[in-house]
Amino acid sequence: MAWKKTAEGLGVAIGVAIGVVMIMITLYAATISGVLHFSGITEGSMEKWHGLAGAAAVLTGSLIGSAFAGQKGFHIGLITALLVVGAGLFFKETLFEWSHLIHYGLLLASGMAGGIAGVNLFSRSEDKKRP
């Protein structure tokens, strides 16, 4: 049952990826809350940074998760990004606007790119089959 082993490996890799994303987002939120509290910067001026931090967290999480699995990086990155976008939509207090699609597209693209890069950069040389 090779598909069972692959499915279990992908589930663990997606869990690792989501865990990394949540840790990074928590650290970012703690840092930014301190900056906002102790400086005169307003939250409105930080909106660009929030989007970039989310994309960086998804990219890093997908990269680490797909490196952990060693295969199916595109799928791991896509599922990780979809889970983050779904959680964002679920917990969002404002209504959906079409301008949010740019942000969600950035998250999806960074998730897929991180997944692909994770498999290709961190796969072991003995795992690569050479004809």
Short mmCIF file of N, CA and C in Angstrom, two decimals:
data_model
loop_
_atom_site.label_atom_id
_atom_site.label_comp_id
_atom_site.label_asym_id
_atom_site.label_seq_id
_atom_site.Cartn_x
_atom_site.Cartn_y
_atom_site.Cartn_z
N MET A 1 0.83 -1.18 0.00
CA MET A 1 0.00 0.00 0.00
C MET A 1 0.87 1.25 0.00
N ALA A 2 1.45 1.54 -1.14
CA ALA A 2 2.35 2.69 -1.26
C ALA A 2 1.60 4.00 -1.10
N TRP A 3 0.35 4.03 -1.53
CA TRP A 3 -0.41 5.28 -1.42
C TRP A 3 -0.67 5.65 0.03
N LYS A 4 -0.82 4.65 0.91
CA LYS A 4 -1.03 4.94 2.33
C LYS A 4 0.20 5.61 2.94
N LYS A 5 1.38 5.09 2.60
CA LYS A 5 2.61 5.68 3.11
C LYS A 5 2.79 7.10 2.60
N THR A 6 2.45 7.32 1.32
CA THR A 6 2.54 8.66 0.75
C THR A 6 1.55 9.60 1.41
N ALA A 7 0.32 9.15 1.62
CA ALA A 7 -0.71 9.99 2.24
C ALA A 7 -0.33 10.34 3.67
N GLU A 8 0.22 9.37 4.41
CA GLU A 8 0.64 9.66 5.79
C GLU A 8 1.78 10.67 5.80
N GLY A 9 2.72 10.52 4.88
CA GLY A 9 3.84 11.44 4.79
C GLY A 9 3.39 12.85 4.43
N LEU A 10 2.43 12.96 3.52
CA LEU A 10 1.92 14.27 3.14
C LEU A 10 1.15 14.92 4.28
N GLY A 11 0.41 14.14 5.02
CA GLY A 11 -0.33 14.69 6.16
C GLY A 11 0.60 15.25 7.22
N VAL A 12 1.66 14.53 7.51
CA VAL A 12 2.64 15.01 8.48
C VAL A 12 3.34 16.26 7.95
N ALA A 13 3.69 16.25 6.67
CA ALA A 13 4.38 17.40 6.07
C ALA A 13 3.49 18.64 6.08
N ILE A 14 2.21 18.48 5.81
CA ILE A 14 1.29 19.62 5.85
C ILE A 14 1.14 20.11 7.29
N GLY A 15 1.11 19.20 8.24
CA GLY A 15 1.06 19.60 9.64
C GLY A 15 2.30 20.38 10.06
N VAL A 16 3.47 19.93 9.60
CA VAL A 16 4.71 20.66 9.88
C VAL A 16 4.65 22.05 9.25
N ALA A 17 4.18 22.12 8.00
CA ALA A 17 4.10 23.40 7.29
C ALA A 17 3.16 24.37 8.00
N ILE A 18 1.99 23.90 8.40
CA ILE A 18 1.03 24.76 9.11
C ILE A 18 1.59 25.18 10.47
N GLY A 19 2.28 24.27 11.14
CA GLY A 19 2.90 24.62 12.42
C GLY A 19 3.94 25.72 12.28
N VAL A 20 4.76 25.63 11.24
CA VAL A 20 5.77 26.67 10.99
C VAL A 20 5.09 28.00 10.67
N VAL A 21 4.03 27.96 9.87
CA VAL A 21 3.30 29.19 9.52
C VAL A 21 2.73 29.83 10.79
N MET A 22 2.12 29.03 11.65
CA MET A 22 1.52 29.58 12.87
C MET A 22 2.57 30.16 13.81
N ILE A 23 3.72 29.50 13.93
CA ILE A 23 4.79 30.03 14.78
C ILE A 23 5.29 31.36 14.22
N MET A 24 5.50 31.43 12.91
CA MET A 24 6.01 32.66 12.31
C MET A 24 5.01 33.81 12.43
N ILE A 25 3.73 33.51 12.23
CA ILE A 25 2.71 34.55 12.34
C ILE A 25 2.59 35.03 13.79
N THR A 26 2.70 34.12 14.75
CA THR A 26 2.65 34.50 16.16
C THR A 26 3.83 35.39 16.53
N LEU A 27 5.02 35.03 16.08
CA LEU A 27 6.20 35.86 16.36
C LEU A 27 6.09 37.24 15.71
N TYR A 28 5.56 37.27 14.48
CA TYR A 28 5.37 38.55 13.80
C TYR A 28 4.36 39.42 14.56
N ALA A 29 3.26 38.81 14.98
CA ALA A 29 2.23 39.57 15.70
C ALA A 29 2.78 40.12 17.02
N ALA A 30 3.56 39.32 17.73
CA ALA A 30 4.13 39.79 18.99
C ALA A 30 5.11 40.94 18.75
N THR A 31 5.92 40.82 17.73
CA THR A 31 6.89 41.87 17.42
C THR A 31 6.20 43.16 17.01
N ILE A 32 5.22 43.04 16.10
CA ILE A 32 4.53 44.23 15.61
C ILE A 32 3.70 44.89 16.70
N SER A 33 3.11 44.10 17.59
CA SER A 33 2.34 44.72 18.67
C SER A 33 3.24 45.52 19.60
N GLY A 34 4.45 45.04 19.83
CA GLY A 34 5.40 45.81 20.62
C GLY A 34 5.83 47.08 19.92
N VAL A 35 6.07 46.99 18.62
CA VAL A 35 6.45 48.18 17.84
C VAL A 35 5.32 49.20 17.85
N LEU A 36 4.10 48.75 17.65
CA LEU A 36 2.96 49.66 17.63
C LEU A 36 2.72 50.30 19.01
N HIS A 37 2.96 49.54 20.05
CA HIS A 37 2.72 50.06 21.40
C HIS A 37 3.76 51.10 21.81
N PHE A 38 5.01 50.84 21.50
CA PHE A 38 6.09 51.69 21.99
C PHE A 38 6.55 52.75 20.98
N SER A 39 5.90 52.87 19.85
CA SER A 39 6.28 53.90 18.88
C SER A 39 5.03 54.63 18.42
N GLY A 40 5.24 55.61 17.58
CA GLY A 40 4.12 56.40 17.08
C GLY A 40 3.56 55.89 15.76
N ILE A 41 3.98 54.72 15.36
CA ILE A 41 3.51 54.15 14.09
C ILE A 41 2.06 53.71 14.24
N THR A 42 1.26 53.96 13.21
CA THR A 42 -0.14 53.53 13.24
C THR A 42 -0.29 52.19 12.54
N GLU A 43 -1.36 51.50 12.87
CA GLU A 43 -1.59 50.19 12.26
C GLU A 43 -1.92 50.31 10.77
N GLY A 44 -2.52 51.40 10.38
CA GLY A 44 -2.85 51.61 8.98
C GLY A 44 -1.63 51.71 8.09
N SER A 45 -0.53 52.20 8.64
CA SER A 45 0.69 52.31 7.84
C SER A 45 1.43 50.98 7.73
N MET A 46 0.99 49.97 8.45
CA MET A 46 1.67 48.67 8.45
C MET A 46 0.98 47.63 7.57
N GLU A 47 -0.05 48.00 6.82
CA GLU A 47 -0.82 47.01 6.06
C GLU A 47 0.01 46.26 5.04
N LYS A 48 0.93 46.96 4.37
CA LYS A 48 1.78 46.28 3.39
C LYS A 48 2.64 45.22 4.06
N TRP A 49 3.13 45.53 5.24
CA TRP A 49 3.99 44.59 5.95
C TRP A 49 3.23 43.35 6.40
N HIS A 50 1.95 43.52 6.73
CA HIS A 50 1.15 42.37 7.14
C HIS A 50 1.02 41.36 6.00
N GLY A 51 0.75 41.86 4.80
CA GLY A 51 0.62 40.97 3.65
C GLY A 51 1.93 40.28 3.30
N LEU A 52 3.02 41.02 3.36
CA LEU A 52 4.32 40.42 3.06
C LEU A 52 4.74 39.41 4.13
N ALA A 53 4.42 39.69 5.37
CA ALA A 53 4.76 38.75 6.44
C ALA A 53 3.96 37.46 6.29
N GLY A 54 2.70 37.56 5.90
CA GLY A 54 1.90 36.37 5.67
C GLY A 54 2.44 35.54 4.51
N ALA A 55 2.82 36.22 3.43
CA ALA A 55 3.38 35.51 2.28
C ALA A 55 4.71 34.86 2.63
N ALA A 56 5.54 35.55 3.42
CA ALA A 56 6.82 34.98 3.83
C ALA A 56 6.61 33.77 4.75
N ALA A 57 5.61 33.84 5.61
CA ALA A 57 5.32 32.72 6.50
C ALA A 57 4.83 31.51 5.71
N VAL A 58 3.96 31.73 4.73
CA VAL A 58 3.47 30.62 3.91
C VAL A 58 4.60 30.04 3.06
N LEU A 59 5.44 30.90 2.51
CA LEU A 59 6.58 30.44 1.72
C LEU A 59 7.51 29.58 2.56
N THR A 60 7.86 30.05 3.74
CA THR A 60 8.77 29.32 4.61
C THR A 60 8.13 28.02 5.11
N GLY A 61 6.87 28.08 5.50
CA GLY A 61 6.20 26.87 5.96
C GLY A 61 6.09 25.82 4.88
N SER A 62 5.76 26.23 3.67
CA SER A 62 5.67 25.29 2.55
C SER A 62 7.04 24.72 2.20
N LEU A 63 8.05 25.55 2.27
CA LEU A 63 9.41 25.12 1.98
C LEU A 63 9.86 24.05 2.98
N ILE A 64 9.64 24.30 4.26
CA ILE A 64 10.04 23.34 5.29
C ILE A 64 9.18 22.07 5.24
N GLY A 65 7.88 22.23 5.03
CA GLY A 65 7.01 21.06 4.95
C GLY A 65 7.32 20.16 3.77
N SER A 66 7.58 20.74 2.62
CA SER A 66 7.90 19.92 1.44
C SER A 66 9.30 19.34 1.53
N ALA A 67 10.23 20.04 2.18
CA ALA A 67 11.55 19.47 2.41
C ALA A 67 11.45 18.29 3.37
N PHE A 68 10.54 18.39 4.33
CA PHE A 68 10.31 17.30 5.27
C PHE A 68 9.77 16.06 4.55
N ALA A 69 8.86 16.27 3.60
CA ALA A 69 8.27 15.15 2.88
C ALA A 69 9.20 14.63 1.79
N GLY A 70 9.89 15.53 1.10
CA GLY A 70 10.78 15.12 0.03
C GLY A 70 10.10 14.82 -1.28
N GLN A 71 8.81 15.06 -1.36
CA GLN A 71 8.05 14.80 -2.57
C GLN A 71 6.78 15.64 -2.57
N LYS A 72 6.15 15.75 -3.72
CA LYS A 72 4.86 16.43 -3.86
C LYS A 72 4.85 17.84 -3.28
N GLY A 73 5.90 18.61 -3.57
CA GLY A 73 6.02 19.95 -3.02
C GLY A 73 4.93 20.89 -3.49
N PHE A 74 4.52 20.78 -4.76
CA PHE A 74 3.46 21.62 -5.29
C PHE A 74 2.17 21.42 -4.50
N HIS A 75 1.85 20.16 -4.22
CA HIS A 75 0.61 19.86 -3.49
C HIS A 75 0.69 20.34 -2.04
N ILE A 76 1.83 20.13 -1.41
CA ILE A 76 1.99 20.56 -0.02
C ILE A 76 1.88 22.08 0.08
N GLY A 77 2.53 22.79 -0.83
CA GLY A 77 2.46 24.25 -0.83
C GLY A 77 1.07 24.77 -1.10
N LEU A 78 0.38 24.14 -2.06
CA LEU A 78 -0.98 24.57 -2.40
C LEU A 78 -1.94 24.32 -1.24
N ILE A 79 -1.86 23.16 -0.62
CA ILE A 79 -2.77 22.85 0.49
C ILE A 79 -2.47 23.74 1.69
N THR A 80 -1.19 23.99 1.96
CA THR A 80 -0.82 24.88 3.05
C THR A 80 -1.40 26.28 2.83
N ALA A 81 -1.21 26.80 1.62
CA ALA A 81 -1.73 28.14 1.31
C ALA A 81 -3.26 28.18 1.37
N LEU A 82 -3.91 27.14 0.88
CA LEU A 82 -5.38 27.10 0.93
C LEU A 82 -5.89 27.05 2.36
N LEU A 83 -5.19 26.33 3.23
CA LEU A 83 -5.60 26.29 4.63
C LEU A 83 -5.42 27.64 5.30
N VAL A 84 -4.34 28.33 4.97
CA VAL A 84 -4.11 29.67 5.54
C VAL A 84 -5.15 30.66 5.02
N VAL A 85 -5.44 30.61 3.73
CA VAL A 85 -6.46 31.49 3.15
C VAL A 85 -7.83 31.18 3.75
N GLY A 86 -8.15 29.89 3.89
CA GLY A 86 -9.42 29.50 4.49
C GLY A 86 -9.55 29.97 5.92
N ALA A 87 -8.48 29.85 6.70
CA ALA A 87 -8.51 30.33 8.08
C ALA A 87 -8.66 31.85 8.10
N GLY A 88 -8.00 32.53 7.18
CA GLY A 88 -8.12 33.98 7.11
C GLY A 88 -9.53 34.42 6.77
N LEU A 89 -10.17 33.72 5.84
CA LEU A 89 -11.55 34.05 5.49
C LEU A 89 -12.51 33.72 6.63
N PHE A 90 -12.23 32.64 7.34
CA PHE A 90 -13.11 32.22 8.43
C PHE A 90 -13.08 33.20 9.60
N PHE A 91 -11.89 33.71 9.92
CA PHE A 91 -11.75 34.58 11.08
C PHE A 91 -11.79 36.07 10.74
N LYS A 92 -11.99 36.40 9.48
CA LYS A 92 -12.00 37.81 9.07
C LYS A 92 -13.28 38.48 9.55
N GLU A 93 -13.12 39.66 10.09
CA GLU A 93 -14.28 40.38 10.62
C GLU A 93 -14.93 41.28 9.59
N THR A 94 -14.24 41.59 8.52
CA THR A 94 -14.81 42.45 7.48
C THR A 94 -15.38 41.60 6.36
N LEU A 95 -16.14 42.24 5.51
CA LEU A 95 -16.72 41.54 4.37
C LEU A 95 -15.66 41.29 3.30
N PHE A 96 -15.90 40.27 2.49
CA PHE A 96 -14.98 39.95 1.40
C PHE A 96 -15.06 41.04 0.33
N GLU A 97 -13.91 41.47 -0.13
CA GLU A 97 -13.83 42.43 -1.23
C GLU A 97 -12.98 41.82 -2.33
N TRP A 98 -13.24 42.20 -3.55
CA TRP A 98 -12.51 41.64 -4.68
C TRP A 98 -11.04 42.04 -4.66
N SER A 99 -10.72 43.13 -3.99
CA SER A 99 -9.31 43.53 -3.90
C SER A 99 -8.50 42.57 -3.03
N HIS A 100 -9.17 41.77 -2.21
CA HIS A 100 -8.47 40.78 -1.39
C HIS A 100 -7.92 39.64 -2.24
N LEU A 101 -8.42 39.48 -3.45
CA LEU A 101 -7.94 38.39 -4.30
C LEU A 101 -6.46 38.53 -4.62
N ILE A 102 -5.95 39.74 -4.66
CA ILE A 102 -4.52 39.94 -4.90
C ILE A 102 -3.73 39.35 -3.73
N HIS A 103 -4.18 39.61 -2.53
CA HIS A 103 -3.51 39.09 -1.34
C HIS A 103 -3.58 37.56 -1.31
N TYR A 104 -4.74 37.00 -1.58
CA TYR A 104 -4.89 35.55 -1.57
C TYR A 104 -4.10 34.90 -2.70
N GLY A 105 -4.05 35.56 -3.84
CA GLY A 105 -3.23 35.05 -4.95
C GLY A 105 -1.76 35.05 -4.60
N LEU A 106 -1.30 36.08 -3.89
CA LEU A 106 0.09 36.13 -3.43
C LEU A 106 0.37 34.99 -2.46
N LEU A 107 -0.56 34.71 -1.57
CA LEU A 107 -0.37 33.60 -0.64
C LEU A 107 -0.31 32.26 -1.37
N LEU A 108 -1.20 32.06 -2.34
CA LEU A 108 -1.19 30.81 -3.10
C LEU A 108 0.10 30.66 -3.90
N ALA A 109 0.53 31.73 -4.56
CA ALA A 109 1.76 31.67 -5.36
C ALA A 109 2.98 31.41 -4.48
N SER A 110 3.05 32.07 -3.33
CA SER A 110 4.21 31.85 -2.46
C SER A 110 4.19 30.45 -1.85
N GLY A 111 3.01 29.93 -1.57
CA GLY A 111 2.92 28.57 -1.05
C GLY A 111 3.38 27.53 -2.07
N MET A 112 2.93 27.68 -3.30
CA MET A 112 3.33 26.74 -4.34
C MET A 112 4.82 26.85 -4.65
N ALA A 113 5.33 28.09 -4.71
CA ALA A 113 6.77 28.28 -4.98
C ALA A 113 7.61 27.71 -3.85
N GLY A 114 7.19 27.91 -2.61
CA GLY A 114 7.93 27.35 -1.48
C GLY A 114 7.91 25.84 -1.47
N GLY A 115 6.78 25.25 -1.84
CA GLY A 115 6.70 23.79 -1.90
C GLY A 115 7.60 23.21 -2.96
N ILE A 116 7.60 23.81 -4.12
CA ILE A 116 8.45 23.33 -5.21
C ILE A 116 9.92 23.51 -4.84
N ALA A 117 10.27 24.67 -4.29
CA ALA A 117 11.66 24.92 -3.92
C ALA A 117 12.12 24.00 -2.79
N GLY A 118 11.25 23.69 -1.86
CA GLY A 118 11.61 22.82 -0.75
C GLY A 118 12.00 21.43 -1.21
N VAL A 119 11.26 20.88 -2.15
CA VAL A 119 11.59 19.55 -2.66
C VAL A 119 12.88 19.61 -3.47
N ASN A 120 13.03 20.61 -4.30
CA ASN A 120 14.19 20.67 -5.19
C ASN A 120 15.47 21.08 -4.48
N LEU A 121 15.38 21.92 -3.49
CA LEU A 121 16.59 22.37 -2.81
C LEU A 121 17.08 21.40 -1.74
N PHE A 122 16.18 20.75 -1.05
CA PHE A 122 16.56 19.97 0.11
C PHE A 122 16.40 18.46 -0.06
N SER A 123 16.16 17.99 -1.27
CA SER A 123 16.08 16.54 -1.45
C SER A 123 17.49 15.98 -1.46
N ARG A 124 17.64 14.80 -0.88
CA ARG A 124 18.94 14.16 -0.80
C ARG A 124 19.34 13.62 -2.16
N SER A 125 20.63 13.57 -2.42
CA SER A 125 21.11 13.15 -3.73
C SER A 125 20.80 11.68 -3.99
N GLU A 126 20.75 10.83 -2.94
CA GLU A 126 20.42 9.42 -3.18
C GLU A 126 18.95 9.22 -3.49
N ASP A 127 18.11 10.22 -3.16
CA ASP A 127 16.70 10.13 -3.50
C ASP A 127 16.45 10.42 -4.97
N LYS A 128 17.35 11.15 -5.59
CA LYS A 128 17.17 11.50 -6.99
C LYS A 128 17.54 10.31 -7.86
N LYS A 129 16.67 9.96 -8.76
CA LYS A 129 16.92 8.84 -9.65
C LYS A 129 17.56 9.36 -10.92
N ARG A 130 18.68 8.79 -11.24
CA ARG A 130 19.37 9.18 -12.47
C ARG A 130 19.34 8.01 -13.43
N PRO A 131 18.94 8.26 -14.67
CA PRO A 131 18.86 7.15 -15.64
C PRO A 131 20.21 6.65 -16.06
#
